[in-house]
Amino acid sequence: MSVREEFDDWAAEGRDRGMEERHWHTAKHALARMPIEEGETVLDLGTGSGYALRALRDTKGAGRGYGLDGAPEMVHNARSYTESPEIAYLVADFDELPFADDSVDHAWSMEAFYYAEDPHHTLEELARVIRPGGTFFCAVNYYEENVHSHDWQERISVPMTRWSRGEYREAFREAGLHVASQDNVPDREVEIPEESEFPTEEWETRREMVERYRTYGTLLTVGVVP
Ligand code: SAH
């Protein structure tokens, strides 16, 4: 199944808003750290419901926002949730970013980068379109150290890349980005039931659920274009 087929279905089922709600727990902390100055242009890779661009506009006065997504239904929904004429959503693939060299100030991506068919090439594309001194904030919950994410691929038809923390840093550097920081942003909001309620439908033990959300949370790697 293609990105379009898989994620058009998600959008039609309303999962774009469900993801927004869950991802917001950690995304808001990562977004708050972005060094965006008023009026700057931001690109969101795999924008889903498009919430990140709306938040950056509201909180930091970001200027133009481009929310790129390979699923037309996601783009359709994102447009319907957005009133700002400064924010545009477009259908495109991570493989070829339809932007001129050095035309974007900062880029963001949450729970989407690992779907890139060739993630190394996508990083090169980002290094090309982001201007010198601009940043790429890459947030993922699916990665090697998060053992609780390993079976996600079984439920999704689009091939996923599962890098480790070190592989993210290495790939950023190979593409010509400096790694400014890398850390785990804990999810302190997801409700974790009392010990006596385990096992639950999804979790064998409380310890595992705590590890997944409070310890691992979201892996955030920040690249800077030289
Ligand atoms: N960032 C949003 C959505 C995450 S879901 C959030 O935090 O909730 C991942 C999104 O990436 C989906 O909307 C999907 O259509 C998009 N996507 C996945 N692979 C893609 C690719 N190769 N090119 C463009 N978009 C892609």
PDB file of C-alpha atoms and ligand atoms in Angstrom:
ATOM      1  CA  MET A   1       0.000   0.000   0.000  1.00  0.00           C
ATOM      2  CA  SER A   2       1.208   3.497  -0.768  1.00  0.00           C
ATOM      3  CA  VAL A   3       1.481   6.429   1.648  1.00  0.00           C
ATOM      4  CA  ARG A   4      -1.545   7.866  -0.059  1.00  0.00           C
ATOM      5  CA  GLU A   5      -3.718   4.768   0.361  1.00  0.00           C
ATOM      6  CA  GLU A   6      -2.687   4.066   3.946  1.00  0.00           C
ATOM      7  CA  PHE A   7      -3.005   7.611   5.269  1.00  0.00           C
ATOM      8  CA  ASP A   8      -6.005   8.689   3.215  1.00  0.00           C
ATOM      9  CA  ASP A   9      -7.857   5.951   5.102  1.00  0.00           C
ATOM     10  CA  TRP A  10      -6.551   7.260   8.430  1.00  0.00           C
ATOM     11  CA  ALA A  11      -7.735  10.758   7.573  1.00  0.00           C
ATOM     12  CA  ALA A  12     -11.160   9.514   6.514  1.00  0.00           C
ATOM     13  CA  GLU A  13     -11.496   7.692   9.864  1.00  0.00           C
ATOM     14  CA  GLY A  14     -10.575  10.845  11.810  1.00  0.00           C
ATOM     15  CA  ARG A  15      -7.275   9.444  13.036  1.00  0.00           C
ATOM     16  CA  ASP A  16      -5.551  12.729  12.108  1.00  0.00           C
ATOM     17  CA  ARG A  17      -7.195  14.408  15.119  1.00  0.00           C
ATOM     18  CA  GLY A  18      -6.526  11.389  17.339  1.00  0.00           C
ATOM     19  CA  MET A  19      -2.815  11.589  16.511  1.00  0.00           C
ATOM     20  CA  GLU A  20      -2.782  15.320  17.103  1.00  0.00           C
ATOM     21  CA  GLU A  21      -4.194  14.800  20.576  1.00  0.00           C
ATOM     22  CA  ARG A  22      -1.666  12.109  21.538  1.00  0.00           C
ATOM     23  CA  HIS A  23       1.367  13.642  19.868  1.00  0.00           C
ATOM     24  CA  TRP A  24       0.655  17.036  21.398  1.00  0.00           C
ATOM     25  CA  HIS A  25       1.739  15.680  24.820  1.00  0.00           C
ATOM     26  CA  THR A  26       5.369  15.779  23.709  1.00  0.00           C
ATOM     27  CA  ALA A  27       5.187  17.834  20.494  1.00  0.00           C
ATOM     28  CA  LYS A  28       4.301  21.022  22.377  1.00  0.00           C
ATOM     29  CA  HIS A  29       7.513  20.832  24.425  1.00  0.00           C
ATOM     30  CA  ALA A  30       9.623  20.249  21.312  1.00  0.00           C
ATOM     31  CA  LEU A  31       7.849  23.002  19.340  1.00  0.00           C
ATOM     32  CA  ALA A  32       8.420  25.452  22.190  1.00  0.00           C
ATOM     33  CA  ARG A  33      12.165  24.961  21.795  1.00  0.00           C
ATOM     34  CA  MET A  34      12.257  25.872  18.107  1.00  0.00           C
ATOM     35  CA  PRO A  35      14.283  29.079  17.591  1.00  0.00           C
ATOM     36  CA  ILE A  36      11.685  30.639  15.314  1.00  0.00           C
ATOM     37  CA  GLU A  37      11.659  34.401  14.979  1.00  0.00           C
ATOM     38  CA  GLU A  38       8.621  36.410  14.032  1.00  0.00           C
ATOM     39  CA  GLY A  39       7.768  36.161  10.356  1.00  0.00           C
ATOM     40  CA  GLU A  40      10.011  33.184   9.621  1.00  0.00           C
ATOM     41  CA  THR A  41       8.986  30.410   7.236  1.00  0.00           C
ATOM     42  CA  VAL A  42       8.414  26.906   8.582  1.00  0.00           C
ATOM     43  CA  LEU A  43       8.037  23.587   6.776  1.00  0.00           C
ATOM     44  CA  ASP A  44       6.175  20.682   8.450  1.00  0.00           C
ATOM     45  CA  LEU A  45       6.973  17.265   6.954  1.00  0.00           C
ATOM     46  CA  GLY A  46       4.066  14.834   7.268  1.00  0.00           C
ATOM     47  CA  THR A  47       1.792  17.476   8.692  1.00  0.00           C
ATOM     48  CA  GLY A  48      -1.264  15.253   9.380  1.00  0.00           C
ATOM     49  CA  SER A  49      -3.956  17.507  10.870  1.00  0.00           C
ATOM     50  CA  GLY A  50      -1.552  20.447  10.478  1.00  0.00           C
ATOM     51  CA  TYR A  51      -1.579  21.402  14.168  1.00  0.00           C
ATOM     52  CA  ALA A  52       2.155  22.164  14.451  1.00  0.00           C
ATOM     53  CA  LEU A  53       2.026  25.098  12.035  1.00  0.00           C
ATOM     54  CA  ARG A  54      -1.052  26.561  13.705  1.00  0.00           C
ATOM     55  CA  ALA A  55       0.691  26.323  17.095  1.00  0.00           C
ATOM     56  CA  LEU A  56       3.904  27.947  15.828  1.00  0.00           C
ATOM     57  CA  ARG A  57       1.942  30.780  14.341  1.00  0.00           C
ATOM     58  CA  ASP A  58       0.001  31.353  17.544  1.00  0.00           C
ATOM     59  CA  THR A  59       2.935  31.026  19.944  1.00  0.00           C
ATOM     60  CA  LYS A  60       5.892  32.422  18.003  1.00  0.00           C
ATOM     61  CA  GLY A  61       4.417  34.535  15.260  1.00  0.00           C
ATOM     62  CA  ALA A  62       5.793  32.284  12.525  1.00  0.00           C
ATOM     63  CA  GLY A  63       5.189  33.731   9.060  1.00  0.00           C
ATOM     64  CA  ARG A  64       4.567  31.416   6.135  1.00  0.00           C
ATOM     65  CA  GLY A  65       3.869  27.806   7.045  1.00  0.00           C
ATOM     66  CA  TYR A  66       3.969  24.918   4.597  1.00  0.00           C
ATOM     67  CA  GLY A  67       2.445  21.635   5.703  1.00  0.00           C
ATOM     68  CA  LEU A  68       3.540  18.891   3.357  1.00  0.00           C
ATOM     69  CA  ASP A  69       1.811  15.519   3.273  1.00  0.00           C
ATOM     70  CA  GLY A  70       1.637  12.632   0.810  1.00  0.00           C
ATOM     71  CA  ALA A  71      -2.012  11.862   1.581  1.00  0.00           C
ATOM     72  CA  PRO A  72      -4.494  14.221  -0.130  1.00  0.00           C
ATOM     73  CA  GLU A  73      -7.182  13.499   2.483  1.00  0.00           C
ATOM     74  CA  MET A  74      -4.843  14.615   5.264  1.00  0.00           C
ATOM     75  CA  VAL A  75      -4.172  17.839   3.364  1.00  0.00           C
ATOM     76  CA  HIS A  76      -7.885  18.320   2.791  1.00  0.00           C
ATOM     77  CA  ASN A  77      -8.607  17.936   6.521  1.00  0.00           C
ATOM     78  CA  ALA A  78      -5.689  20.150   7.573  1.00  0.00           C
ATOM     79  CA  ARG A  79      -6.959  22.936   5.332  1.00  0.00           C
ATOM     80  CA  SER A  80     -10.421  22.672   6.839  1.00  0.00           C
ATOM     81  CA  TYR A  81      -9.028  23.168  10.385  1.00  0.00           C
ATOM     82  CA  THR A  82      -6.965  26.229   9.462  1.00  0.00           C
ATOM     83  CA  GLU A  83      -8.109  29.784   9.032  1.00  0.00           C
ATOM     84  CA  SER A  84      -4.778  31.525   8.591  1.00  0.00           C
ATOM     85  CA  PRO A  85      -4.104  32.501   4.961  1.00  0.00           C
ATOM     86  CA  GLU A  86      -0.383  32.382   5.767  1.00  0.00           C
ATOM     87  CA  ILE A  87      -0.496  28.610   6.200  1.00  0.00           C
ATOM     88  CA  ALA A  88      -0.648  26.378   3.134  1.00  0.00           C
ATOM     89  CA  TYR A  89      -0.975  22.600   2.970  1.00  0.00           C
ATOM     90  CA  LEU A  90       0.332  20.736  -0.039  1.00  0.00           C
ATOM     91  CA  VAL A  91       0.446  17.192  -1.354  1.00  0.00           C
ATOM     92  CA  ALA A  92       4.038  16.097  -1.987  1.00  0.00           C
ATOM     93  CA  ASP A  93       6.467  13.336  -1.076  1.00  0.00           C
ATOM     94  CA  PHE A  94       9.425  13.469   1.335  1.00  0.00           C
ATOM     95  CA  ASP A  95      11.599  12.316  -1.527  1.00  0.00           C
ATOM     96  CA  GLU A  96      11.435  15.562  -3.428  1.00  0.00           C
ATOM     97  CA  LEU A  97      10.670  18.744  -1.525  1.00  0.00           C
ATOM     98  CA  PRO A  98       9.090  21.290  -3.882  1.00  0.00           C
ATOM     99  CA  PHE A  99      11.035  24.243  -2.489  1.00  0.00           C
ATOM    100  CA  ALA A 100      13.946  26.316  -3.754  1.00  0.00           C
ATOM    101  CA  ASP A 101      17.386  26.113  -2.123  1.00  0.00           C
ATOM    102  CA  ASP A 102      17.644  28.047   1.184  1.00  0.00           C
ATOM    103  CA  SER A 103      13.963  29.045   1.006  1.00  0.00           C
ATOM    104  CA  VAL A 104      12.831  27.765   4.412  1.00  0.00           C
ATOM    105  CA  ASP A 105      13.980  29.025   7.829  1.00  0.00           C
ATOM    106  CA  HIS A 106      13.100  25.974   9.941  1.00  0.00           C
ATOM    107  CA  ALA A 107      11.581  22.534   9.483  1.00  0.00           C
ATOM    108  CA  TRP A 108       9.612  20.302  11.820  1.00  0.00           C
ATOM    109  CA  SER A 109       8.464  16.702  11.614  1.00  0.00           C
ATOM    110  CA  MET A 110       6.568  14.619  14.184  1.00  0.00           C
ATOM    111  CA  GLU A 111       6.031  10.864  13.838  1.00  0.00           C
ATOM    112  CA  ALA A 112       6.500  10.989  10.077  1.00  0.00           C
ATOM    113  CA  PHE A 113      10.170  11.104   9.083  1.00  0.00           C
ATOM    114  CA  TYR A 114      10.661   7.328   9.348  1.00  0.00           C
ATOM    115  CA  TYR A 115       8.138   6.720   6.558  1.00  0.00           C
ATOM    116  CA  ALA A 116      10.503   8.329   4.037  1.00  0.00           C
ATOM    117  CA  GLU A 117      11.355   5.875   1.305  1.00  0.00           C
ATOM    118  CA  ASP A 118      14.975   7.033   1.421  1.00  0.00           C
ATOM    119  CA  PRO A 119      15.495   8.911   4.699  1.00  0.00           C
ATOM    120  CA  HIS A 120      19.091   9.806   3.827  1.00  0.00           C
ATOM    121  CA  HIS A 121      17.912  11.522   0.688  1.00  0.00           C
ATOM    122  CA  THR A 122      15.145  13.335   2.594  1.00  0.00           C
ATOM    123  CA  LEU A 123      17.778  14.716   4.973  1.00  0.00           C
ATOM    124  CA  GLU A 124      19.789  15.936   1.974  1.00  0.00           C
ATOM    125  CA  GLU A 125      16.646  17.590   0.637  1.00  0.00           C
ATOM    126  CA  LEU A 126      16.125  19.302   4.002  1.00  0.00           C
ATOM    127  CA  ALA A 127      19.749  20.473   4.060  1.00  0.00           C
ATOM    128  CA  ARG A 128      19.134  21.928   0.603  1.00  0.00           C
ATOM    129  CA  VAL A 129      15.884  23.811   1.273  1.00  0.00           C
ATOM    130  CA  ILE A 130      16.678  25.102   4.790  1.00  0.00           C
ATOM    131  CA  ARG A 131      18.812  28.248   4.813  1.00  0.00           C
ATOM    132  CA  PRO A 132      22.188  28.343   6.580  1.00  0.00           C
ATOM    133  CA  GLY A 133      21.631  28.584  10.331  1.00  0.00           C
ATOM    134  CA  GLY A 134      18.123  27.123  10.036  1.00  0.00           C
ATOM    135  CA  THR A 135      17.082  24.038  11.994  1.00  0.00           C
ATOM    136  CA  PHE A 136      15.330  20.701  11.505  1.00  0.00           C
ATOM    137  CA  PHE A 137      13.453  19.405  14.557  1.00  0.00           C
ATOM    138  CA  CYS A 138      12.848  15.692  14.042  1.00  0.00           C
ATOM    139  CA  ALA A 139      10.554  14.020  16.586  1.00  0.00           C
ATOM    140  CA  VAL A 140       9.903  10.260  16.539  1.00  0.00           C
ATOM    141  CA  ASN A 141       8.391   7.674  18.845  1.00  0.00           C
ATOM    142  CA  TYR A 142       9.430   4.781  16.597  1.00  0.00           C
ATOM    143  CA  TYR A 143      13.150   4.120  17.063  1.00  0.00           C
ATOM    144  CA  GLU A 144      15.493   1.333  18.086  1.00  0.00           C
ATOM    145  CA  GLU A 145      15.877   2.055  21.810  1.00  0.00           C
ATOM    146  CA  ASN A 146      12.105   2.255  22.255  1.00  0.00           C
ATOM    147  CA  VAL A 147      11.555  -1.493  22.287  1.00  0.00           C
ATOM    148  CA  HIS A 148       7.834  -0.885  22.840  1.00  0.00           C
ATOM    149  CA  SER A 149       7.556   0.534  19.320  1.00  0.00           C
ATOM    150  CA  HIS A 150       9.145  -2.409  17.527  1.00  0.00           C
ATOM    151  CA  ASP A 151       5.907  -4.119  16.536  1.00  0.00           C
ATOM    152  CA  TRP A 152       4.321  -1.008  14.989  1.00  0.00           C
ATOM    153  CA  GLN A 153       5.515  -1.960  11.529  1.00  0.00           C
ATOM    154  CA  GLU A 154       3.258  -5.031  11.649  1.00  0.00           C
ATOM    155  CA  ARG A 155       0.205  -2.754  11.712  1.00  0.00           C
ATOM    156  CA  ILE A 156       1.253  -0.358   8.949  1.00  0.00           C
ATOM    157  CA  SER A 157       1.667  -1.208   5.275  1.00  0.00           C
ATOM    158  CA  VAL A 158       4.145   1.598   4.510  1.00  0.00           C
ATOM    159  CA  PRO A 159       7.757   0.478   5.179  1.00  0.00           C
ATOM    160  CA  MET A 160       9.270   2.188   8.238  1.00  0.00           C
ATOM    161  CA  THR A 161      12.927   2.907   9.065  1.00  0.00           C
ATOM    162  CA  ARG A 162      13.896   2.115  12.642  1.00  0.00           C
ATOM    163  CA  TRP A 163      17.108   3.961  13.457  1.00  0.00           C
ATOM    164  CA  SER A 164      18.809   4.158  16.838  1.00  0.00           C
ATOM    165  CA  ARG A 165      19.710   7.467  18.483  1.00  0.00           C
ATOM    166  CA  GLY A 166      23.236   7.114  17.119  1.00  0.00           C
ATOM    167  CA  GLU A 167      22.002   6.333  13.610  1.00  0.00           C
ATOM    168  CA  TYR A 168      19.922   9.518  13.609  1.00  0.00           C
ATOM    169  CA  ARG A 169      22.959  11.584  14.559  1.00  0.00           C
ATOM    170  CA  GLU A 170      25.147   9.864  11.999  1.00  0.00           C
ATOM    171  CA  ALA A 171      22.601  10.276   9.191  1.00  0.00           C
ATOM    172  CA  PHE A 172      22.112  13.969  10.002  1.00  0.00           C
ATOM    173  CA  ARG A 173      25.874  14.495   9.804  1.00  0.00           C
ATOM    174  CA  GLU A 174      26.187  12.522   6.569  1.00  0.00           C
ATOM    175  CA  ALA A 175      23.588  14.829   5.024  1.00  0.00           C
ATOM    176  CA  GLY A 176      25.630  17.856   6.082  1.00  0.00           C
ATOM    177  CA  LEU A 177      23.670  18.916   9.177  1.00  0.00           C
ATOM    178  CA  HIS A 178      25.266  19.666  12.552  1.00  0.00           C
ATOM    179  CA  VAL A 179      23.556  17.884  15.436  1.00  0.00           C
ATOM    180  CA  ALA A 180      22.693  20.612  17.927  1.00  0.00           C
ATOM    181  CA  SER A 181      20.980  18.332  20.427  1.00  0.00           C
ATOM    182  CA  GLN A 182      19.293  14.996  20.926  1.00  0.00           C
ATOM    183  CA  ASP A 183      17.157  13.959  23.852  1.00  0.00           C
ATOM    184  CA  ASN A 184      14.030  12.183  24.968  1.00  0.00           C
ATOM    185  CA  VAL A 185      10.951  14.264  25.687  1.00  0.00           C
ATOM    186  CA  PRO A 186       8.847  12.361  28.241  1.00  0.00           C
ATOM    187  CA  ASP A 187       5.086  12.085  27.906  1.00  0.00           C
ATOM    188  CA  ARG A 188       3.846  13.034  31.385  1.00  0.00           C
ATOM    189  CA  GLU A 189       0.222  13.318  30.339  1.00  0.00           C
ATOM    190  CA  VAL A 190      -0.838   9.925  29.144  1.00  0.00           C
ATOM    191  CA  GLU A 191      -2.767   8.317  31.971  1.00  0.00           C
ATOM    192  CA  ILE A 192      -1.132   5.258  33.440  1.00  0.00           C
ATOM    193  CA  PRO A 193      -3.529   3.047  35.421  1.00  0.00           C
ATOM    194  CA  GLU A 194      -2.860   1.668  38.911  1.00  0.00           C
ATOM    195  CA  GLU A 195      -0.706  -1.423  39.248  1.00  0.00           C
ATOM    196  CA  SER A 196      -3.754  -3.585  39.990  1.00  0.00           C
ATOM    197  CA  GLU A 197      -5.230  -2.870  36.559  1.00  0.00           C
ATOM    198  CA  PHE A 198      -2.422  -4.615  34.704  1.00  0.00           C
ATOM    199  CA  PRO A 199      -2.282  -6.480  32.428  1.00  0.00           C
ATOM    200  CA  THR A 200      -4.441  -4.169  30.292  1.00  0.00           C
ATOM    201  CA  GLU A 201      -5.476  -4.806  26.727  1.00  0.00           C
ATOM    202  CA  GLU A 202      -2.300  -3.175  25.469  1.00  0.00           C
ATOM    203  CA  TRP A 203       0.232  -3.559  28.285  1.00  0.00           C
ATOM    204  CA  GLU A 204       1.545  -6.629  30.082  1.00  0.00           C
ATOM    205  CA  THR A 205       2.987  -4.683  33.045  1.00  0.00           C
ATOM    206  CA  ARG A 206       2.801  -1.172  34.475  1.00  0.00           C
ATOM    207  CA  ARG A 207       6.601  -0.957  34.391  1.00  0.00           C
ATOM    208  CA  GLU A 208       6.619  -1.327  30.605  1.00  0.00           C
ATOM    209  CA  MET A 209       3.999   1.349  30.100  1.00  0.00           C
ATOM    210  CA  VAL A 210       5.899   3.746  32.375  1.00  0.00           C
ATOM    211  CA  GLU A 211       9.077   3.064  30.433  1.00  0.00           C
ATOM    212  CA  ARG A 212       7.381   3.646  27.081  1.00  0.00           C
ATOM    213  CA  TYR A 213       5.867   7.017  27.982  1.00  0.00           C
ATOM    214  CA  ARG A 214       7.723   8.538  30.923  1.00  0.00           C
ATOM    215  CA  THR A 215      11.232   7.296  30.139  1.00  0.00           C
ATOM    216  CA  TYR A 216      11.409   7.009  26.366  1.00  0.00           C
ATOM    217  CA  GLY A 217       8.651   9.360  25.259  1.00  0.00           C
ATOM    218  CA  THR A 218       9.634  11.079  22.024  1.00  0.00           C
ATOM    219  CA  LEU A 219      13.163  11.078  20.600  1.00  0.00           C
ATOM    220  CA  LEU A 220      13.998  14.582  19.420  1.00  0.00           C
ATOM    221  CA  THR A 221      17.015  15.152  17.189  1.00  0.00           C
ATOM    222  CA  VAL A 222      17.808  18.738  16.232  1.00  0.00           C
ATOM    223  CA  GLY A 223      19.901  19.467  13.155  1.00  0.00           C
ATOM    224  CA  VAL A 224      21.353  22.818  12.120  1.00  0.00           C
ATOM    225  CA  VAL A 225      22.302  23.717   8.554  1.00  0.00           C
ATOM    226  CA  PRO A 226      25.873  25.085   8.491  1.00  0.00           C
TER     227      PRO A 226
HETATM  228  N1  SAH B   1       2.755  15.039  12.153  1.00  0.00           N
HETATM  229  C1  SAH B   1       1.401  14.575  12.378  1.00  0.00           C
HETATM  230  C2  SAH B   1       1.044  13.359  11.525  1.00  0.00           C
HETATM  231  C3  SAH B   1       1.842  12.102  11.796  1.00  0.00           C
HETATM  232  S1  SAH B   1       1.275  10.718  10.802  1.00  0.00           S
HETATM  233  C4  SAH B   1       1.181  14.315  13.841  1.00  0.00           C
HETATM  234  O1  SAH B   1       2.068  14.523  14.657  1.00  0.00           O
HETATM  235  O2  SAH B   1       0.075  13.880  14.221  1.00  0.00           O
HETATM  236  C5  SAH B   1       2.420  10.695   9.466  1.00  0.00           C
HETATM  237  C6  SAH B   1       2.012  11.595   8.306  1.00  0.00           C
HETATM  238  O3  SAH B   1       3.080  11.597   7.357  1.00  0.00           O
HETATM  239  C7  SAH B   1       0.770  11.115   7.572  1.00  0.00           C
HETATM  240  O4  SAH B   1      -0.164  12.176   7.445  1.00  0.00           O
HETATM  241  C8  SAH B   1       1.295  10.643   6.222  1.00  0.00           C
HETATM  242  O5  SAH B   1       0.395  10.836   5.153  1.00  0.00           O
HETATM  243  C9  SAH B   1       2.563  11.444   6.042  1.00  0.00           C
HETATM  244  N2  SAH B   1       3.591  10.758   5.238  1.00  0.00           N
HETATM  245  C10 SAH B   1       4.109   9.530   5.469  1.00  0.00           C
HETATM  246  N3  SAH B   1       5.039   9.225   4.541  1.00  0.00           N
HETATM  247  C11 SAH B   1       5.118  10.290   3.700  1.00  0.00           C
HETATM  248  C12 SAH B   1       5.908  10.580   2.550  1.00  0.00           C
HETATM  249  N4  SAH B   1       6.797   9.705   2.078  1.00  0.00           N
HETATM  250  N5  SAH B   1       5.720  11.772   1.929  1.00  0.00           N
HETATM  251  C13 SAH B   1       4.809  12.665   2.406  1.00  0.00           C
HETATM  252  N6  SAH B   1       4.036  12.446   3.496  1.00  0.00           N
HETATM  253  C14 SAH B   1       4.195  11.265   4.152  1.00  0.00           C
END
